[in-house]
Amino acid sequence: LIQAIARYGVTGLRVPGRTGVWVSPERKLASIGVAVRRWVGYHGFALNVAPDLADFEQCIHPCGIHGIRMTSLADGLGHGAPSLPEVREAVTSELASLLGYGRVEMASAATACGVSGSIGTTFAGSACSQRAKVSARRLAVNGFAMWSHMPA
């Protein structure tokens, strides 16, 4: 996320003892969450591109901490802020690069994985890749498919 927002001239910070991406010790731009329930792991993030932040001002306290202000790319960049599709593509591209995927292309999660509504990884030799007749590692994230060739 920090690398993705840097594309727009925004400096993202880590604040010791707190999760998420911050633009200052008092202003949080993105939330990151991890949980385990009934032996199932859940993880995700929320990057504020252009949301209505009014609820955060009145009743939601980020990380349970009072005095913290949520912000957004639109709040910080004004009219020069990128659109949600632009940010989605930037985050996906940065994630693909960090994970070593060589190619990113738009596809629905159902098309990318062959399973309706799923988000996850598939590997060559699995039923999903056999149906797609490809020999590449694939990851579907928010409607993007990432590809990396696997050694033969």
mmCIF file of C-alpha atoms in Angstrom:
data_model
loop_
_atom_site.group_PDB
_atom_site.id
_atom_site.type_symbol
_atom_site.label_atom_id
_atom_site.label_comp_id
_atom_site.label_asym_id
_atom_site.label_seq_id
_atom_site.Cartn_x
_atom_site.Cartn_y
_atom_site.Cartn_z
ATOM 1 C CA LEU A 1 0.000 0.000 0.000
ATOM 2 C CA ILE A 2 2.835 2.371 0.832
ATOM 3 C CA GLN A 3 4.403 1.839 -2.587
ATOM 4 C CA ALA A 4 1.059 2.227 -4.364
ATOM 5 C CA ILE A 5 0.228 5.575 -2.736
ATOM 6 C CA ALA A 6 3.762 6.814 -3.415
ATOM 7 C CA ARG A 7 2.793 6.786 -7.110
ATOM 8 C CA TYR A 8 0.532 9.732 -6.302
ATOM 9 C CA GLY A 9 3.105 11.659 -4.274
ATOM 10 C CA VAL A 10 1.711 10.527 -0.899
ATOM 11 C CA THR A 11 4.211 9.389 1.716
ATOM 12 C CA GLY A 12 2.849 6.472 3.710
ATOM 13 C CA LEU A 13 4.219 5.751 7.172
ATOM 14 C CA ARG A 14 4.265 2.905 9.638
ATOM 15 C CA VAL A 15 3.564 3.976 13.203
ATOM 16 C CA PRO A 16 5.178 1.709 15.829
ATOM 17 C CA GLY A 17 2.580 -0.226 17.811
ATOM 18 C CA ARG A 18 -0.243 0.535 15.364
ATOM 19 C CA THR A 19 -1.484 -1.247 12.260
ATOM 20 C CA GLY A 20 -2.261 0.359 8.949
ATOM 21 C CA VAL A 21 -0.765 3.043 6.758
ATOM 22 C CA TRP A 22 -0.502 6.543 8.143
ATOM 23 C CA VAL A 23 0.304 9.927 6.603
ATOM 24 C CA SER A 24 1.194 11.312 10.048
ATOM 25 C CA PRO A 25 1.071 9.858 13.577
ATOM 26 C CA GLU A 26 -2.472 11.283 13.928
ATOM 27 C CA ARG A 27 -3.859 10.653 10.417
ATOM 28 C CA LYS A 28 -4.588 7.113 9.175
ATOM 29 C CA LEU A 29 -5.035 6.405 5.451
ATOM 30 C CA ALA A 30 -5.408 2.603 5.356
ATOM 31 C CA SER A 31 -6.461 -0.135 7.757
ATOM 32 C CA ILE A 32 -5.088 -3.660 7.772
ATOM 33 C CA GLY A 33 -6.765 -6.543 9.553
ATOM 34 C CA VAL A 34 -6.000 -10.157 10.375
ATOM 35 C CA ALA A 35 -8.219 -12.565 12.312
ATOM 36 C CA VAL A 36 -8.631 -16.283 12.951
ATOM 37 C CA ARG A 37 -12.073 -17.710 13.731
ATOM 38 C CA ARG A 38 -12.944 -21.390 13.945
ATOM 39 C CA TRP A 39 -9.576 -22.364 12.427
ATOM 40 C CA VAL A 40 -10.072 -20.087 9.420
ATOM 41 C CA GLY A 41 -7.757 -17.139 8.752
ATOM 42 C CA TYR A 42 -9.145 -13.857 7.448
ATOM 43 C CA HIS A 43 -7.105 -10.913 6.237
ATOM 44 C CA GLY A 44 -7.669 -7.731 4.321
ATOM 45 C CA PHE A 45 -7.112 -4.034 4.005
ATOM 46 C CA ALA A 46 -9.092 -0.873 3.351
ATOM 47 C CA LEU A 47 -7.365 1.999 1.576
ATOM 48 C CA ASN A 48 -9.412 5.191 1.729
ATOM 49 C CA VAL A 49 -9.541 6.602 -1.788
ATOM 50 C CA ALA A 50 -12.556 8.938 -1.702
ATOM 51 C CA PRO A 51 -15.003 7.810 1.004
ATOM 52 C CA ASP A 52 -17.351 9.907 3.093
ATOM 53 C CA LEU A 53 -15.369 10.158 6.321
ATOM 54 C CA ALA A 54 -18.170 11.779 8.369
ATOM 55 C CA ASP A 55 -18.881 8.608 10.384
ATOM 56 C CA PHE A 56 -15.251 8.478 11.487
ATOM 57 C CA GLU A 57 -15.523 11.995 12.853
ATOM 58 C CA GLN A 58 -18.548 11.173 15.007
ATOM 59 C CA CYS A 59 -18.655 7.548 16.110
ATOM 60 C CA ILE A 60 -15.834 5.366 14.740
ATOM 61 C CA HIS A 61 -12.415 5.436 16.382
ATOM 62 C CA PRO A 62 -9.680 3.914 14.183
ATOM 63 C CA CYS A 63 -7.843 1.130 16.030
ATOM 64 C CA GLY A 64 -9.986 2.012 19.056
ATOM 65 C CA ILE A 65 -7.841 5.102 19.596
ATOM 66 C CA HIS A 66 -9.459 8.471 20.270
ATOM 67 C CA GLY A 67 -7.888 11.537 18.701
ATOM 68 C CA ILE A 68 -6.937 9.734 15.481
ATOM 69 C CA ARG A 69 -8.319 11.132 12.235
ATOM 70 C CA MET A 70 -9.035 8.966 9.208
ATOM 71 C CA THR A 71 -8.059 10.554 5.921
ATOM 72 C CA SER A 72 -8.253 9.673 2.241
ATOM 73 C CA LEU A 73 -6.345 10.220 -0.965
ATOM 74 C CA ALA A 74 -9.090 12.618 -2.067
ATOM 75 C CA ASP A 75 -8.816 14.510 1.227
ATOM 76 C CA GLY A 76 -5.062 14.923 0.798
ATOM 77 C CA LEU A 77 -4.824 15.425 -2.961
ATOM 78 C CA GLY A 78 -8.060 17.272 -3.734
ATOM 79 C CA HIS A 79 -8.961 17.438 -7.416
ATOM 80 C CA GLY A 80 -5.707 15.670 -8.333
ATOM 81 C CA ALA A 81 -6.732 12.499 -6.500
ATOM 82 C CA PRO A 82 -6.777 9.272 -8.510
ATOM 83 C CA SER A 83 -9.990 7.345 -9.138
ATOM 84 C CA LEU A 84 -10.834 4.083 -7.373
ATOM 85 C CA PRO A 85 -10.081 2.009 -10.522
ATOM 86 C CA GLU A 86 -6.682 3.735 -10.855
ATOM 87 C CA VAL A 87 -5.810 3.010 -7.221
ATOM 88 C CA ARG A 88 -7.077 -0.577 -7.499
ATOM 89 C CA GLU A 89 -4.769 -1.098 -10.471
ATOM 90 C CA ALA A 90 -1.803 0.527 -8.668
ATOM 91 C CA VAL A 91 -2.273 -1.608 -5.534
ATOM 92 C CA THR A 92 -2.687 -4.765 -7.608
ATOM 93 C CA SER A 93 0.418 -3.969 -9.650
ATOM 94 C CA GLU A 94 2.520 -3.328 -6.525
ATOM 95 C CA LEU A 95 1.239 -6.505 -4.867
ATOM 96 C CA ALA A 96 1.962 -8.534 -8.001
ATOM 97 C CA SER A 97 5.489 -7.141 -8.133
ATOM 98 C CA LEU A 98 6.153 -7.891 -4.448
ATOM 99 C CA LEU A 99 4.885 -11.460 -4.889
ATOM 100 C CA GLY A 100 6.979 -11.992 -8.022
ATOM 101 C CA TYR A 101 4.147 -12.175 -10.528
ATOM 102 C CA GLY A 102 5.274 -11.201 -14.012
ATOM 103 C CA ARG A 103 2.019 -10.112 -15.610
ATOM 104 C CA VAL A 104 -1.212 -8.517 -14.397
ATOM 105 C CA GLU A 105 -4.418 -8.421 -16.421
ATOM 106 C CA MET A 106 -8.043 -7.576 -15.718
ATOM 107 C CA ALA A 107 -10.325 -10.573 -15.191
ATOM 108 C CA SER A 108 -13.231 -11.407 -12.956
ATOM 109 C CA ALA A 109 -12.403 -13.567 -9.968
ATOM 110 C CA ALA A 110 -14.604 -16.296 -11.479
ATOM 111 C CA THR A 111 -12.650 -16.194 -14.747
ATOM 112 C CA ALA A 112 -9.264 -16.000 -13.035
ATOM 113 C CA CYS A 113 -9.891 -18.918 -10.710
ATOM 114 C CA GLY A 114 -12.638 -20.827 -12.441
ATOM 115 C CA VAL A 115 -14.704 -20.757 -9.263
ATOM 116 C CA SER A 116 -17.568 -18.297 -8.941
ATOM 117 C CA GLY A 117 -16.869 -15.580 -6.407
ATOM 118 C CA SER A 118 -13.555 -16.915 -5.117
ATOM 119 C CA ILE A 119 -10.384 -15.011 -4.426
ATOM 120 C CA GLY A 120 -7.235 -17.027 -3.914
ATOM 121 C CA THR A 121 -4.313 -18.776 -5.507
ATOM 122 C CA THR A 122 -4.250 -21.662 -7.924
ATOM 123 C CA PHE A 123 -1.305 -23.600 -9.245
ATOM 124 C CA ALA A 124 -0.536 -25.458 -12.467
ATOM 125 C CA GLY A 125 -1.932 -28.963 -12.259
ATOM 126 C CA SER A 126 -4.969 -27.971 -10.220
ATOM 127 C CA ALA A 127 -8.474 -28.444 -11.615
ATOM 128 C CA CYS A 128 -8.721 -24.687 -12.127
ATOM 129 C CA SER A 129 -5.598 -24.407 -14.282
ATOM 130 C CA GLN A 130 -6.408 -27.598 -16.164
ATOM 131 C CA ARG A 131 -9.752 -26.123 -17.152
ATOM 132 C CA ALA A 132 -8.015 -22.924 -18.216
ATOM 133 C CA LYS A 133 -5.314 -24.939 -20.044
ATOM 134 C CA VAL A 134 -2.495 -22.791 -18.681
ATOM 135 C CA SER A 135 0.728 -23.648 -16.897
ATOM 136 C CA ALA A 136 1.134 -20.530 -14.806
ATOM 137 C CA ARG A 137 0.661 -19.623 -11.185
ATOM 138 C CA ARG A 138 -2.361 -17.314 -10.820
ATOM 139 C CA LEU A 139 -3.761 -15.087 -8.116
ATOM 140 C CA ALA A 140 -7.102 -13.296 -8.356
ATOM 141 C CA VAL A 141 -7.426 -10.116 -6.309
ATOM 142 C CA ASN A 142 -10.284 -7.620 -6.655
ATOM 143 C CA GLY A 143 -10.986 -8.612 -10.240
ATOM 144 C CA PHE A 144 -7.366 -8.715 -11.357
ATOM 145 C CA ALA A 145 -5.513 -11.864 -12.343
ATOM 146 C CA MET A 146 -1.768 -12.021 -11.697
ATOM 147 C CA TRP A 147 0.435 -14.443 -13.585
ATOM 148 C CA SER A 148 3.883 -15.877 -13.043
ATOM 149 C CA HIS A 149 5.381 -18.699 -15.096
ATOM 150 C CA MET A 150 6.268 -21.791 -13.114
ATOM 151 C CA PRO A 151 9.399 -23.801 -13.933
ATOM 152 C CA ALA A 152 8.692 -26.874 -16.065
#
